[in-house]
Amino acid sequence: MKMVIAIVQDKDVSKLLECVIQAGLRATRLASSGGFLRSGNTTLLFGVEEQRLESLLAMIREICYQREEILTQAQPVMGPIDTYIPFPIEVPVGGATLFVLDVEQFIRV
Ligand code: 2BA
């Protein structure tokens, strides 16, 4: 068995969960935030049999796609008085960030 930890954008979660649940896979949804943008995203945990891993990854690839997010961070401006002006930067986010781990034991009691 494998554990897939998938960090996905909130906008893609409903469609992805609908698809994986219909396919008979199990998932756990965790609310999370990215360290860089500090904005909300979703972390999904999938415990999946090895022979179904590729089909799960295919669903994630099909549904989760890259978007541009605007990061507004204060930039210092040199002048007689220290001033900060917001400087918007476009950052590409997603499709999905995936970690695939071996599961030593899977137990449901
Ligand atoms: P965030 O940390 O909020 O990052 C959002 C996007 O900002 C990233 O998209 C990437 O394009 C950019 N970014 C992140 N760190 C950067 C840096 N130091 N310099 C320049 N640009 C940077 P994704 O790569 O698609 O990542 C989306 C989310 O996936 C991340 O949100 C984070 O929550 C998670 N993530 C990505 N890589 C990770 C890792 N190695 N470990 C844990 N979580 C990760």
mmCIF file with all atom_site columns, C-alpha atoms and ligand atoms in Angstrom:
data_model
loop_
_atom_site.group_PDB
_atom_site.id
_atom_site.type_symbol
_atom_site.label_atom_id
_atom_site.label_alt_id
_atom_site.label_comp_id
_atom_site.label_asym_id
_atom_site.label_entity_id
_atom_site.label_seq_id
_atom_site.pdbx_PDB_ins_code
_atom_site.Cartn_x
_atom_site.Cartn_y
_atom_site.Cartn_z
_atom_site.occupancy
_atom_site.B_iso_or_equiv
_atom_site.pdbx_formal_charge
_atom_site.auth_seq_id
_atom_site.auth_comp_id
_atom_site.auth_asym_id
_atom_site.auth_atom_id
_atom_site.pdbx_PDB_model_num
ATOM   1   C CA  . MET A 1 1   ? 0.000   0.000  0.000   1.00 0.00 ? 1   MET A CA  1
ATOM   2   C CA  . LYS A 1 2   ? 1.045   3.597  -0.660  1.00 0.00 ? 2   LYS A CA  1
ATOM   3   C CA  . MET A 1 3   ? 0.186   6.836  1.083   1.00 0.00 ? 3   MET A CA  1
ATOM   4   C CA  . VAL A 1 4   ? -0.261  9.772  -1.272  1.00 0.00 ? 4   VAL A CA  1
ATOM   5   C CA  . ILE A 1 5   ? -0.127  13.175 0.371   1.00 0.00 ? 5   ILE A CA  1
ATOM   6   C CA  . ALA A 1 6   ? -1.486  15.654 -2.151  1.00 0.00 ? 6   ALA A CA  1
ATOM   7   C CA  . ILE A 1 7   ? -1.424  19.419 -1.627  1.00 0.00 ? 7   ILE A CA  1
ATOM   8   C CA  . VAL A 1 8   ? -3.983  20.879 -3.996  1.00 0.00 ? 8   VAL A CA  1
ATOM   9   C CA  . GLN A 1 9   ? -5.688  24.190 -4.555  1.00 0.00 ? 9   GLN A CA  1
ATOM   10  C CA  . ASP A 1 10  ? -9.045  24.623 -2.832  1.00 0.00 ? 10  ASP A CA  1
ATOM   11  C CA  . LYS A 1 11  ? -10.727 25.223 -6.213  1.00 0.00 ? 11  LYS A CA  1
ATOM   12  C CA  . ASP A 1 12  ? -9.874  21.700 -7.415  1.00 0.00 ? 12  ASP A CA  1
ATOM   13  C CA  . VAL A 1 13  ? -10.833 19.746 -4.292  1.00 0.00 ? 13  VAL A CA  1
ATOM   14  C CA  . SER A 1 14  ? -14.551 19.094 -4.804  1.00 0.00 ? 14  SER A CA  1
ATOM   15  C CA  . LYS A 1 15  ? -14.132 17.770 -8.332  1.00 0.00 ? 15  LYS A CA  1
ATOM   16  C CA  . LEU A 1 16  ? -11.142 15.646 -7.366  1.00 0.00 ? 16  LEU A CA  1
ATOM   17  C CA  . LEU A 1 17  ? -12.878 14.109 -4.332  1.00 0.00 ? 17  LEU A CA  1
ATOM   18  C CA  . GLU A 1 18  ? -16.011 13.392 -6.363  1.00 0.00 ? 18  GLU A CA  1
ATOM   19  C CA  . CYS A 1 19  ? -13.909 11.577 -8.927  1.00 0.00 ? 19  CYS A CA  1
ATOM   20  C CA  . VAL A 1 20  ? -11.814 9.518  -6.477  1.00 0.00 ? 20  VAL A CA  1
ATOM   21  C CA  . ILE A 1 21  ? -14.775 8.541  -4.289  1.00 0.00 ? 21  ILE A CA  1
ATOM   22  C CA  . GLN A 1 22  ? -16.684 7.409  -7.384  1.00 0.00 ? 22  GLN A CA  1
ATOM   23  C CA  . ALA A 1 23  ? -13.678 5.281  -8.269  1.00 0.00 ? 23  ALA A CA  1
ATOM   24  C CA  . GLY A 1 24  ? -13.963 3.596  -4.855  1.00 0.00 ? 24  GLY A CA  1
ATOM   25  C CA  . LEU A 1 25  ? -10.869 5.170  -3.304  1.00 0.00 ? 25  LEU A CA  1
ATOM   26  C CA  . ARG A 1 26  ? -10.713 6.616  0.190   1.00 0.00 ? 26  ARG A CA  1
ATOM   27  C CA  . ALA A 1 27  ? -9.506  10.082 1.117   1.00 0.00 ? 27  ALA A CA  1
ATOM   28  C CA  . THR A 1 28  ? -9.058  12.376 4.096   1.00 0.00 ? 28  THR A CA  1
ATOM   29  C CA  . ARG A 1 29  ? -9.234  16.116 3.648   1.00 0.00 ? 29  ARG A CA  1
ATOM   30  C CA  . LEU A 1 30  ? -7.194  18.502 5.807   1.00 0.00 ? 30  LEU A CA  1
ATOM   31  C CA  . ALA A 1 31  ? -7.346  22.278 5.716   1.00 0.00 ? 31  ALA A CA  1
ATOM   32  C CA  . SER A 1 32  ? -3.824  23.639 5.238   1.00 0.00 ? 32  SER A CA  1
ATOM   33  C CA  . SER A 1 33  ? -1.919  26.777 4.291   1.00 0.00 ? 33  SER A CA  1
ATOM   34  C CA  . GLY A 1 34  ? 1.140   27.229 2.122   1.00 0.00 ? 34  GLY A CA  1
ATOM   35  C CA  . GLY A 1 35  ? 4.254   28.524 3.832   1.00 0.00 ? 35  GLY A CA  1
ATOM   36  C CA  . PHE A 1 36  ? 5.102   30.890 0.974   1.00 0.00 ? 36  PHE A CA  1
ATOM   37  C CA  . LEU A 1 37  ? 1.772   32.480 0.053   1.00 0.00 ? 37  LEU A CA  1
ATOM   38  C CA  . ARG A 1 38  ? 0.327   31.938 3.545   1.00 0.00 ? 38  ARG A CA  1
ATOM   39  C CA  . SER A 1 39  ? -3.031  31.334 1.929   1.00 0.00 ? 39  SER A CA  1
ATOM   40  C CA  . GLY A 1 40  ? -5.335  28.373 2.190   1.00 0.00 ? 40  GLY A CA  1
ATOM   41  C CA  . ASN A 1 41  ? -4.870  25.147 0.282   1.00 0.00 ? 41  ASN A CA  1
ATOM   42  C CA  . THR A 1 42  ? -6.025  21.594 0.943   1.00 0.00 ? 42  THR A CA  1
ATOM   43  C CA  . THR A 1 43  ? -4.002  18.539 1.864   1.00 0.00 ? 43  THR A CA  1
ATOM   44  C CA  . LEU A 1 44  ? -5.536  15.210 0.888   1.00 0.00 ? 44  LEU A CA  1
ATOM   45  C CA  . LEU A 1 45  ? -4.389  11.862 2.270   1.00 0.00 ? 45  LEU A CA  1
ATOM   46  C CA  . PHE A 1 46  ? -5.028  8.795  0.131   1.00 0.00 ? 46  PHE A CA  1
ATOM   47  C CA  . GLY A 1 47  ? -4.252  5.285  1.310   1.00 0.00 ? 47  GLY A CA  1
ATOM   48  C CA  . VAL A 1 48  ? -4.183  3.345  -1.945  1.00 0.00 ? 48  VAL A CA  1
ATOM   49  C CA  . GLU A 1 49  ? -3.299  -0.145 -3.115  1.00 0.00 ? 49  GLU A CA  1
ATOM   50  C CA  . GLU A 1 50  ? -0.171  -0.113 -5.258  1.00 0.00 ? 50  GLU A CA  1
ATOM   51  C CA  . GLN A 1 51  ? -2.016  -1.336 -8.368  1.00 0.00 ? 51  GLN A CA  1
ATOM   52  C CA  . ARG A 1 52  ? -4.395  1.658  -8.146  1.00 0.00 ? 52  ARG A CA  1
ATOM   53  C CA  . LEU A 1 53  ? -1.696  4.287  -7.605  1.00 0.00 ? 53  LEU A CA  1
ATOM   54  C CA  . GLU A 1 54  ? -1.288  5.183  -11.280 1.00 0.00 ? 54  GLU A CA  1
ATOM   55  C CA  . SER A 1 55  ? -5.022  5.665  -11.793 1.00 0.00 ? 55  SER A CA  1
ATOM   56  C CA  . LEU A 1 56  ? -5.147  7.987  -8.755  1.00 0.00 ? 56  LEU A CA  1
ATOM   57  C CA  . LEU A 1 57  ? -2.206  9.996  -10.084 1.00 0.00 ? 57  LEU A CA  1
ATOM   58  C CA  . ALA A 1 58  ? -3.905  10.223 -13.489 1.00 0.00 ? 58  ALA A CA  1
ATOM   59  C CA  . MET A 1 59  ? -7.054  11.674 -11.872 1.00 0.00 ? 59  MET A CA  1
ATOM   60  C CA  . ILE A 1 60  ? -4.999  14.251 -9.973  1.00 0.00 ? 60  ILE A CA  1
ATOM   61  C CA  . ARG A 1 61  ? -3.114  15.214 -13.140 1.00 0.00 ? 61  ARG A CA  1
ATOM   62  C CA  . GLU A 1 62  ? -6.347  15.596 -15.076 1.00 0.00 ? 62  GLU A CA  1
ATOM   63  C CA  . ILE A 1 63  ? -8.211  17.706 -12.503 1.00 0.00 ? 63  ILE A CA  1
ATOM   64  C CA  . CYS A 1 64  ? -5.591  19.861 -10.783 1.00 0.00 ? 64  CYS A CA  1
ATOM   65  C CA  . TYR A 1 65  ? -4.038  22.539 -12.938 1.00 0.00 ? 65  TYR A CA  1
ATOM   66  C CA  . GLN A 1 66  ? -1.696  25.460 -12.545 1.00 0.00 ? 66  GLN A CA  1
ATOM   67  C CA  . ARG A 1 67  ? -3.026  28.937 -11.796 1.00 0.00 ? 67  ARG A CA  1
ATOM   68  C CA  . GLU A 1 68  ? -1.376  32.279 -11.233 1.00 0.00 ? 68  GLU A CA  1
ATOM   69  C CA  . GLU A 1 69  ? -1.837  33.767 -7.763  1.00 0.00 ? 69  GLU A CA  1
ATOM   70  C CA  . ILE A 1 70  ? -1.016  37.364 -6.934  1.00 0.00 ? 70  ILE A CA  1
ATOM   71  C CA  . LEU A 1 71  ? 1.402   37.833 -4.056  1.00 0.00 ? 71  LEU A CA  1
ATOM   72  C CA  . THR A 1 72  ? 1.293   41.353 -2.658  1.00 0.00 ? 72  THR A CA  1
ATOM   73  C CA  . GLN A 1 73  ? 4.303   41.863 -0.462  1.00 0.00 ? 73  GLN A CA  1
ATOM   74  C CA  . ALA A 1 74  ? 5.560   45.105 0.997   1.00 0.00 ? 74  ALA A CA  1
ATOM   75  C CA  . GLN A 1 75  ? 8.746   46.268 -0.725  1.00 0.00 ? 75  GLN A CA  1
ATOM   76  C CA  . PRO A 1 76  ? 11.013  48.817 0.953   1.00 0.00 ? 76  PRO A CA  1
ATOM   77  C CA  . VAL A 1 77  ? 11.520  52.038 -1.035  1.00 0.00 ? 77  VAL A CA  1
ATOM   78  C CA  . MET A 1 78  ? 14.654  54.082 -0.414  1.00 0.00 ? 78  MET A CA  1
ATOM   79  C CA  . GLY A 1 79  ? 13.874  57.681 0.466   1.00 0.00 ? 79  GLY A CA  1
ATOM   80  C CA  . PRO A 1 80  ? 14.207  60.345 3.115   1.00 0.00 ? 80  PRO A CA  1
ATOM   81  C CA  . ILE A 1 81  ? 11.694  58.373 5.192   1.00 0.00 ? 81  ILE A CA  1
ATOM   82  C CA  . ASP A 1 82  ? 11.543  54.562 5.012   1.00 0.00 ? 82  ASP A CA  1
ATOM   83  C CA  . THR A 1 83  ? 8.428   53.711 3.033   1.00 0.00 ? 83  THR A CA  1
ATOM   84  C CA  . TYR A 1 84  ? 6.909   50.385 2.000   1.00 0.00 ? 84  TYR A CA  1
ATOM   85  C CA  . ILE A 1 85  ? 4.761   50.051 -1.099  1.00 0.00 ? 85  ILE A CA  1
ATOM   86  C CA  . PRO A 1 86  ? 2.814   46.936 -2.032  1.00 0.00 ? 86  PRO A CA  1
ATOM   87  C CA  . PHE A 1 87  ? 4.391   45.314 -5.099  1.00 0.00 ? 87  PHE A CA  1
ATOM   88  C CA  . PRO A 1 88  ? 2.224   42.608 -6.685  1.00 0.00 ? 88  PRO A CA  1
ATOM   89  C CA  . ILE A 1 89  ? 4.027   39.522 -8.014  1.00 0.00 ? 89  ILE A CA  1
ATOM   90  C CA  . GLU A 1 90  ? 2.418   36.703 -9.997  1.00 0.00 ? 90  GLU A CA  1
ATOM   91  C CA  . VAL A 1 91  ? 3.267   33.258 -8.608  1.00 0.00 ? 91  VAL A CA  1
ATOM   92  C CA  . PRO A 1 92  ? 2.387   29.993 -10.389 1.00 0.00 ? 92  PRO A CA  1
ATOM   93  C CA  . VAL A 1 93  ? 0.631   27.550 -8.039  1.00 0.00 ? 93  VAL A CA  1
ATOM   94  C CA  . GLY A 1 94  ? -0.212  23.882 -8.653  1.00 0.00 ? 94  GLY A CA  1
ATOM   95  C CA  . GLY A 1 95  ? -1.472  21.643 -10.275 1.00 0.00 ? 95  GLY A CA  1
ATOM   96  C CA  . ALA A 1 96  ? -0.624  19.571 -7.186  1.00 0.00 ? 96  ALA A CA  1
ATOM   97  C CA  . THR A 1 97  ? 2.337   18.818 -4.956  1.00 0.00 ? 97  THR A CA  1
ATOM   98  C CA  . LEU A 1 98  ? 2.526   15.090 -4.261  1.00 0.00 ? 98  LEU A CA  1
ATOM   99  C CA  . PHE A 1 99  ? 4.440   12.942 -1.805  1.00 0.00 ? 99  PHE A CA  1
ATOM   100 C CA  . VAL A 1 100 ? 4.168   9.177  -2.323  1.00 0.00 ? 100 VAL A CA  1
ATOM   101 C CA  . LEU A 1 101 ? 5.225   7.051  0.665   1.00 0.00 ? 101 LEU A CA  1
ATOM   102 C CA  . ASP A 1 102 ? 5.379   3.333  1.373   1.00 0.00 ? 102 ASP A CA  1
ATOM   103 C CA  . VAL A 1 103 ? 2.912   2.257  4.066   1.00 0.00 ? 103 VAL A CA  1
ATOM   104 C CA  . GLU A 1 104 ? 4.381   -0.264 6.492   1.00 0.00 ? 104 GLU A CA  1
ATOM   105 C CA  . GLN A 1 105 ? 1.002   -1.279 7.943   1.00 0.00 ? 105 GLN A CA  1
ATOM   106 C CA  . PHE A 1 106 ? -2.600  -0.308 7.285   1.00 0.00 ? 106 PHE A CA  1
ATOM   107 C CA  . ILE A 1 107 ? -4.921  -1.126 10.187  1.00 0.00 ? 107 ILE A CA  1
ATOM   108 C CA  . ARG A 1 108 ? -8.600  -0.300 10.672  1.00 0.00 ? 108 ARG A CA  1
ATOM   109 C CA  . VAL A 1 109 ? -10.096 -1.422 13.974  1.00 0.00 ? 109 VAL A CA  1
HETATM 110 P P1  . 2BA B 2 .   ? 3.012   27.840 -0.911  1.00 0.00 ? 1   2BA B P1  1
HETATM 111 O O1  . 2BA B 2 .   ? 4.157   27.539 0.003   1.00 0.00 ? 1   2BA B O1  1
HETATM 112 O O2  . 2BA B 2 .   ? 2.092   28.940 -0.495  1.00 0.00 ? 1   2BA B O2  1
HETATM 113 O O3  . 2BA B 2 .   ? 3.630   28.162 -2.358  1.00 0.00 ? 1   2BA B O3  1
HETATM 114 C C1  . 2BA B 2 .   ? 2.815   28.624 -3.406  1.00 0.00 ? 1   2BA B C1  1
HETATM 115 C C2  . 2BA B 2 .   ? 3.634   28.762 -4.678  1.00 0.00 ? 1   2BA B C2  1
HETATM 116 O O4  . 2BA B 2 .   ? 4.640   29.754 -4.490  1.00 0.00 ? 1   2BA B O4  1
HETATM 117 C C3  . 2BA B 2 .   ? 4.375   27.488 -5.075  1.00 0.00 ? 1   2BA B C3  1
HETATM 118 O O5  . 2BA B 2 .   ? 3.512   26.673 -5.844  1.00 0.00 ? 1   2BA B O5  1
HETATM 119 C C4  . 2BA B 2 .   ? 5.560   28.026 -5.859  1.00 0.00 ? 1   2BA B C4  1
HETATM 120 O O6  . 2BA B 2 .   ? 5.212   28.317 -7.214  1.00 0.00 ? 1   2BA B O6  1
HETATM 121 C C5  . 2BA B 2 .   ? 5.830   29.358 -5.180  1.00 0.00 ? 1   2BA B C5  1
HETATM 122 N N1  . 2BA B 2 .   ? 6.899   29.268 -4.195  1.00 0.00 ? 1   2BA B N1  1
HETATM 123 C C6  . 2BA B 2 .   ? 6.896   28.568 -3.035  1.00 0.00 ? 1   2BA B C6  1
HETATM 124 N N2  . 2BA B 2 .   ? 8.037   28.755 -2.353  1.00 0.00 ? 1   2BA B N2  1
HETATM 125 C C7  . 2BA B 2 .   ? 8.765   29.619 -3.088  1.00 0.00 ? 1   2BA B C7  1
HETATM 126 C C8  . 2BA B 2 .   ? 10.058  30.217 -2.902  1.00 0.00 ? 1   2BA B C8  1
HETATM 127 N N3  . 2BA B 2 .   ? 10.804  29.977 -1.822  1.00 0.00 ? 1   2BA B N3  1
HETATM 128 N N4  . 2BA B 2 .   ? 10.479  31.064 -3.881  1.00 0.00 ? 1   2BA B N4  1
HETATM 129 C C9  . 2BA B 2 .   ? 9.739   31.328 -4.971  1.00 0.00 ? 1   2BA B C9  1
HETATM 130 N N5  . 2BA B 2 .   ? 8.503   30.795 -5.201  1.00 0.00 ? 1   2BA B N5  1
HETATM 131 C C10 . 2BA B 2 .   ? 8.041   29.950 -4.258  1.00 0.00 ? 1   2BA B C10 1
HETATM 132 P P2  . 2BA B 2 .   ? 3.628   25.073 -5.755  1.00 0.00 ? 1   2BA B P2  1
HETATM 133 O O7  . 2BA B 2 .   ? 5.058   24.653 -5.949  1.00 0.00 ? 1   2BA B O7  1
HETATM 134 O O8  . 2BA B 2 .   ? 2.613   24.530 -6.682  1.00 0.00 ? 1   2BA B O8  1
HETATM 135 O O9  . 2BA B 2 .   ? 3.246   24.687 -4.256  1.00 0.00 ? 1   2BA B O9  1
HETATM 136 C C11 . 2BA B 2 .   ? 1.904   24.772 -3.782  1.00 0.00 ? 1   2BA B C11 1
HETATM 137 C C12 . 2BA B 2 .   ? 1.851   24.459 -2.311  1.00 0.00 ? 1   2BA B C12 1
HETATM 138 O O10 . 2BA B 2 .   ? 2.324   23.125 -2.114  1.00 0.00 ? 1   2BA B O10 1
HETATM 139 C C13 . 2BA B 2 .   ? 2.745   25.316 -1.432  1.00 0.00 ? 1   2BA B C13 1
HETATM 140 O O11 . 2BA B 2 .   ? 2.107   26.544 -1.107  1.00 0.00 ? 1   2BA B O11 1
HETATM 141 C C14 . 2BA B 2 .   ? 2.931   24.430 -0.205  1.00 0.00 ? 1   2BA B C14 1
HETATM 142 O O12 . 2BA B 2 .   ? 1.773   24.476 0.624   1.00 0.00 ? 1   2BA B O12 1
HETATM 143 C C15 . 2BA B 2 .   ? 2.997   23.050 -0.838  1.00 0.00 ? 1   2BA B C15 1
HETATM 144 N N6  . 2BA B 2 .   ? 4.384   22.609 -1.089  1.00 0.00 ? 1   2BA B N6  1
HETATM 145 C C16 . 2BA B 2 .   ? 5.088   22.752 -2.223  1.00 0.00 ? 1   2BA B C16 1
HETATM 146 N N7  . 2BA B 2 .   ? 6.290   22.172 -2.107  1.00 0.00 ? 1   2BA B N7  1
HETATM 147 C C17 . 2BA B 2 .   ? 6.352   21.655 -0.872  1.00 0.00 ? 1   2BA B C17 1
HETATM 148 C C18 . 2BA B 2 .   ? 7.352   20.937 -0.150  1.00 0.00 ? 1   2BA B C18 1
HETATM 149 N N8  . 2BA B 2 .   ? 8.559   20.625 -0.673  1.00 0.00 ? 1   2BA B N8  1
HETATM 150 N N9  . 2BA B 2 .   ? 7.091   20.567 1.136   1.00 0.00 ? 1   2BA B N9  1
HETATM 151 C C19 . 2BA B 2 .   ? 5.874   20.867 1.693   1.00 0.00 ? 1   2BA B C19 1
HETATM 152 N N10 . 2BA B 2 .   ? 4.897   21.532 1.055   1.00 0.00 ? 1   2BA B N10 1
HETATM 153 C C20 . 2BA B 2 .   ? 5.126   21.926 -0.217  1.00 0.00 ? 1   2BA B C20 1
#
